[in-house]
Amino acid sequence: GAGVSQSPSNKVTEKGKDVELRCDPISGHTALYWYRQSLGQGLEFLIYFQGNSAPDKSGLPSDRFSAERTGGSVSTLTIQRTQQEDSAVYLCASSLGPSSYEQYFGPGTRLTVT
Amino acid sequence: GQSLEQPSEVTAVEGAIVQINCTYQTSGFYGLSWYQQHDGGAPTFLSYNALDGLEETGRFSSFLSRSDSYGYLLLQELQMKDSASYFCAVRIGNFNKFYFGSGTKLNVKP
């Protein structure tokens, strides 16, 4: 079946612009995660959605970052007034439910802020 | 806060056995996962340990000692395709929140 998809695969933007990154999780997966991975680094947790519950936003690095999930499916991560340090690969993952430990990752969006 | 430590890089020869260690300091520990990531690719799930002991899945095994806050991933009969980065991740509470280590780059040489 279809895996997690993300768009765009690459995004180059100028400093100060806003960007939106999209994630389509696996159908039926109620849990959705966003991570950020800088070059050669580990995955930095950003935000976690579970069903219709309030998201866990504890990993968002600043108030320039926000995310929403519509209808319990597609999610959008928005970065306002982008800075050069926002340049990274943004990975989305989904899992079956709140007790499922296996996450399925999308291919990521490579964001470059010039 | 959470902290995980794993070696930054490991080199081994094809056919050998390699162990990648992960030590962690965290509150609310619930389990330890391992993921593989090839260059330019997405992380893929390898294993998960919630209880002490060894879990075996083909050539890969994962071990956890909760009392020592320590785990490892064991790769046997190494193949060139095993060259990748390997991440350990701790699961916090029962909220499905995960914190990842910085990864270990495994280089498999012929």
GROMACS .gro file of C-alpha atoms in nm:
model
  224
    1GLY     CA    1   0.000   0.000   0.000
    2ALA     CA    2   0.096   0.366  -0.014
    3GLY     CA    3   0.348   0.488   0.236
    4VAL     CA    4   0.387   0.829   0.396
    5SER     CA    5   0.424   1.100   0.135
    6GLN     CA    6   0.563   1.450   0.174
    7SER     CA    7   0.567   1.751  -0.050
    8PRO     CA    8   0.757   1.929  -0.178
    9SER     CA    9   1.065   1.709  -0.182
   10ASN     CA   10   1.288   2.015  -0.203
   11LYS     CA   11   1.219   2.375  -0.114
   12VAL     CA   12   1.452   2.670  -0.154
   13THR     CA   13   1.330   2.993  -0.001
   14GLU     CA   14   1.466   3.332   0.086
   15LYS     CA   15   1.524   3.433   0.444
   16GLY     CA   16   1.214   3.595   0.588
   17LYS     CA   17   0.964   3.410   0.369
   18ASP     CA   18   0.701   3.170   0.501
   19VAL     CA   19   0.695   2.805   0.392
   20GLU     CA   20   0.443   2.524   0.419
   21LEU     CA   21   0.540   2.159   0.422
   22ARG     CA   22   0.283   1.887   0.369
   23CYS     CA   23   0.256   1.532   0.498
   24ASP     CA   24   0.011   1.260   0.394
   25PRO     CA   25   0.026   0.975   0.647
   26ILE     CA   26  -0.058   0.613   0.582
   27SER     CA   27  -0.433   0.567   0.564
   28GLY     CA   28  -0.573   0.458   0.900
   29HIS     CA   29  -0.274   0.575   1.100
   30THR     CA   30  -0.394   0.797   1.383
   31ALA     CA   31  -0.055   0.913   1.509
   32LEU     CA   32   0.156   1.162   1.314
   33TYR     CA   33   0.497   1.311   1.395
   34TRP     CA   34   0.718   1.584   1.258
   35TYR     CA   35   1.096   1.572   1.303
   36ARG     CA   36   1.381   1.789   1.185
   37GLN     CA   37   1.717   1.647   1.080
   38SER     CA   38   2.015   1.872   1.023
   39LEU     CA   39   2.302   1.743   0.811
   40GLY     CA   40   2.470   1.447   0.977
   41GLN     CA   41   2.261   1.482   1.290
   42GLY     CA   42   1.989   1.286   1.465
   43LEU     CA   43   1.619   1.347   1.446
   44GLU     CA   44   1.486   1.636   1.651
   45PHE     CA   45   1.126   1.588   1.768
   46LEU     CA   46   0.900   1.879   1.673
   47ILE     CA   47   0.535   1.787   1.723
   48TYR     CA   48   0.307   1.486   1.771
   49PHE     CA   49  -0.060   1.446   1.677
   50GLN     CA   50  -0.274   1.161   1.807
   51GLY     CA   51  -0.625   1.135   1.670
   52ASN     CA   52  -0.837   1.432   1.771
   53SER     CA   53  -0.640   1.504   2.087
   54ALA     CA   54  -0.453   1.830   2.138
   55PRO     CA   55  -0.108   1.796   1.978
   56ASP     CA   56   0.212   1.774   2.178
   57LYS     CA   57   0.395   2.086   2.059
   58SER     CA   58   0.675   2.067   2.312
   59GLY     CA   59   0.947   2.022   2.049
   60LEU     CA   60   0.868   2.327   1.835
   61PRO     CA   61   1.183   2.545   1.853
   62SER     CA   62   1.011   2.883   1.834
   63ASP     CA   63   0.674   3.047   1.780
   64ARG     CA   64   0.763   3.080   1.411
   65PHE     CA   65   0.682   2.709   1.381
   66SER     CA   66   0.327   2.578   1.379
   67ALA     CA   67   0.150   2.269   1.254
   68GLU     CA   68  -0.203   2.152   1.199
   69ARG     CA   69  -0.369   1.831   1.106
   70THR     CA   70  -0.698   1.846   0.924
   71GLY     CA   71  -0.958   1.573   0.954
   72GLY     CA   72  -0.715   1.350   1.140
   73SER     CA   73  -0.519   1.291   0.820
   74VAL     CA   74  -0.308   1.539   0.623
   75SER     CA   75  -0.074   1.763   0.820
   76THR     CA   76   0.094   2.091   0.734
   77LEU     CA   77   0.402   2.231   0.905
   78THR     CA   78   0.436   2.606   0.863
   79ILE     CA   79   0.753   2.802   0.926
   80GLN     CA   80   0.710   3.178   0.929
   81ARG     CA   81   0.986   3.431   0.862
   82THR     CA   82   1.235   3.158   0.781
   83GLN     CA   83   1.592   3.186   0.905
   84GLN     CA   84   1.906   3.020   0.771
   85GLU     CA   85   1.923   2.793   1.075
   86ASP     CA   86   1.589   2.646   0.968
   87SER     CA   87   1.767   2.476   0.677
   88ALA     CA   88   1.730   2.101   0.734
   89VAL     CA   89   1.537   1.795   0.622
   90TYR     CA   90   1.189   1.786   0.770
   91LEU     CA   91   1.063   1.432   0.819
   92CYS     CA   92   0.708   1.323   0.881
   93ALA     CA   93   0.618   0.984   1.028
   94SER     CA   94   0.296   0.806   1.111
   95SER     CA   95   0.206   0.508   1.326
   96LEU     CA   96  -0.101   0.296   1.369
   97GLY     CA   97  -0.212   0.432   1.703
   98PRO     CA   98  -0.122   0.552   2.050
   99SER     CA   99   0.024   0.219   2.159
  100SER     CA  100   0.210   0.145   1.836
  101TYR     CA  101   0.587   0.191   1.860
  102GLU     CA  102   0.674   0.144   1.493
  103GLN     CA  103   0.691   0.467   1.297
  104TYR     CA  104   0.680   0.483   0.919
  105PHE     CA  105   0.874   0.774   0.777
  106GLY     CA  106   0.817   0.975   0.464
  107PRO     CA  107   1.102   1.072   0.230
  108GLY     CA  108   1.131   1.417   0.385
  109THR     CA  109   1.137   1.774   0.259
  110ARG     CA  110   1.479   1.930   0.220
  111LEU     CA  111   1.446   2.298   0.311
  112THR     CA  112   1.717   2.543   0.216
  113VAL     CA  113   1.693   2.901   0.335
  114THR     CA  114   1.917   3.140   0.143
  115GLY     CA  115   1.553   1.630   2.983
  116GLN     CA  116   1.657   1.336   2.772
  117SER     CA  117   2.004   1.238   2.657
  118LEU     CA  118   2.119   0.948   2.444
  119GLU     CA  119   2.476   0.855   2.359
  120GLN     CA  120   2.593   0.634   2.076
  121PRO     CA  121   2.926   0.618   1.894
  122SER     CA  122   2.948   0.849   1.597
  123GLU     CA  123   3.109   0.600   1.362
  124VAL     CA  124   3.194   0.230   1.344
  125THR     CA  125   3.383   0.040   1.074
  126ALA     CA  126   3.368  -0.336   1.018
  127VAL     CA  127   3.440  -0.585   0.741
  128GLU     CA  128   3.190  -0.781   0.541
  129GLY     CA  129   3.083  -1.101   0.715
  130ALA     CA  130   3.180  -0.977   1.060
  131ILE     CA  131   2.964  -0.898   1.364
  132VAL     CA  132   2.926  -0.544   1.495
  133GLN     CA  133   2.760  -0.405   1.807
  134ILE     CA  134   2.631  -0.049   1.830
  135ASN     CA  135   2.575   0.070   2.184
  136CYS     CA  136   2.326   0.322   2.315
  137THR     CA  137   2.316   0.463   2.666
  138TYR     CA  138   2.038   0.692   2.777
  139GLN     CA  139   1.931   0.918   3.060
  140THR     CA  140   1.564   0.994   3.065
  141SER     CA  141   1.258   1.016   3.283
  142GLY     CA  142   0.951   0.813   3.199
  143PHE     CA  143   1.141   0.554   2.994
  144TYR     CA  144   0.907   0.314   2.821
  145GLY     CA  145   1.117   0.143   2.553
  146LEU     CA  146   1.405   0.162   2.309
  147SER     CA  147   1.377   0.155   1.930
  148TRP     CA  148   1.636   0.121   1.655
  149TYR     CA  149   1.614   0.268   1.306
  150GLN     CA  150   1.832   0.237   0.997
  151GLN     CA  151   1.884   0.526   0.757
  152HIS     CA  152   2.074   0.505   0.431
  153ASP     CA  153   2.226   0.824   0.293
  154GLY     CA  154   1.950   1.038   0.146
  155GLY     CA  155   1.681   0.796   0.258
  156ALA     CA  156   1.413   0.784   0.522
  157PRO     CA  157   1.465   0.606   0.855
  158THR     CA  158   1.322   0.255   0.863
  159PHE     CA  159   1.222   0.068   1.176
  160LEU     CA  160   1.441  -0.224   1.288
  161SER     CA  161   1.340  -0.323   1.640
  162TYR     CA  162   1.185  -0.224   1.970
  163ASN     CA  163   1.260  -0.341   2.324
  164ALA     CA  164   1.034  -0.266   2.617
  165LEU     CA  165   1.161  -0.542   2.845
  166ASP     CA  166   1.511  -0.652   2.940
  167GLY     CA  167   1.670  -0.907   2.714
  168LEU     CA  168   1.751  -0.987   2.356
  169GLU     CA  169   1.513  -0.960   2.061
  170GLU     CA  170   1.625  -1.134   1.741
  171THR     CA  171   1.506  -1.053   1.391
  172GLY     CA  172   1.709  -1.231   1.126
  173ARG     CA  173   2.064  -1.097   1.116
  174PHE     CA  174   1.975  -0.814   1.353
  175SER     CA  175   1.930  -0.841   1.729
  176SER     CA  176   1.859  -0.575   1.989
  177PHE     CA  177   1.926  -0.586   2.361
  178LEU     CA  178   1.800  -0.379   2.651
  179SER     CA  179   1.902  -0.349   3.015
  180ARG     CA  180   1.667  -0.110   3.190
  181SER     CA  181   1.866  -0.121   3.514
  182ASP     CA  182   2.180  -0.007   3.328
  183SER     CA  183   1.995   0.237   3.097
  184TYR     CA  184   2.173   0.067   2.813
  185GLY     CA  185   2.094  -0.109   2.491
  186TYR     CA  186   2.267  -0.229   2.180
  187LEU     CA  187   2.201  -0.333   1.825
  188LEU     CA  188   2.390  -0.639   1.703
  189LEU     CA  189   2.437  -0.693   1.331
  190GLN     CA  190   2.566  -1.032   1.219
  191GLU     CA  191   2.703  -1.152   0.885
  192LEU     CA  192   2.756  -0.794   0.775
  193GLN     CA  193   2.680  -0.709   0.416
  194MET     CA  194   2.782  -0.405   0.215
  195LYS     CA  195   2.419  -0.293   0.208
  196ASP     CA  196   2.429  -0.260   0.588
  197SER     CA  197   2.641   0.054   0.545
  198ALA     CA  198   2.407   0.319   0.685
  199SER     CA  199   2.339   0.526   0.994
  200TYR     CA  200   2.172   0.359   1.290
  201PHE     CA  201   1.970   0.555   1.544
  202CYS     CA  202   1.848   0.453   1.885
  203ALA     CA  203   1.536   0.625   2.016
  204VAL     CA  204   1.376   0.623   2.359
  205ARG     CA  205   1.001   0.611   2.398
  206ILE     CA  206   0.880   0.838   2.676
  207GLY     CA  207   0.582   0.736   2.887
  208ASN     CA  208   0.297   0.577   2.702
  209PHE     CA  209   0.245   0.882   2.487
  210ASN     CA  210   0.436   0.754   2.185
  211LYS     CA  211   0.681   1.038   2.209
  212PHE     CA  212   1.030   0.946   2.093
  213TYR     CA  213   1.370   1.109   2.133
  214PHE     CA  214   1.642   1.004   1.892
  215GLY     CA  215   2.016   0.975   1.940
  216SER     CA  216   2.256   1.145   1.702
  217GLY     CA  217   2.320   0.823   1.513
  218THR     CA  218   2.607   0.585   1.443
  219LYS     CA  219   2.746   0.570   1.091
  220LEU     CA  220   2.839   0.211   1.006
  221ASN     CA  221   3.093   0.160   0.731
  222VAL     CA  222   3.114  -0.195   0.600
  223LYS     CA  223   3.432  -0.268   0.405
  224PRO     CA  224   3.499  -0.561   0.174
   0.00000   0.00000   0.00000
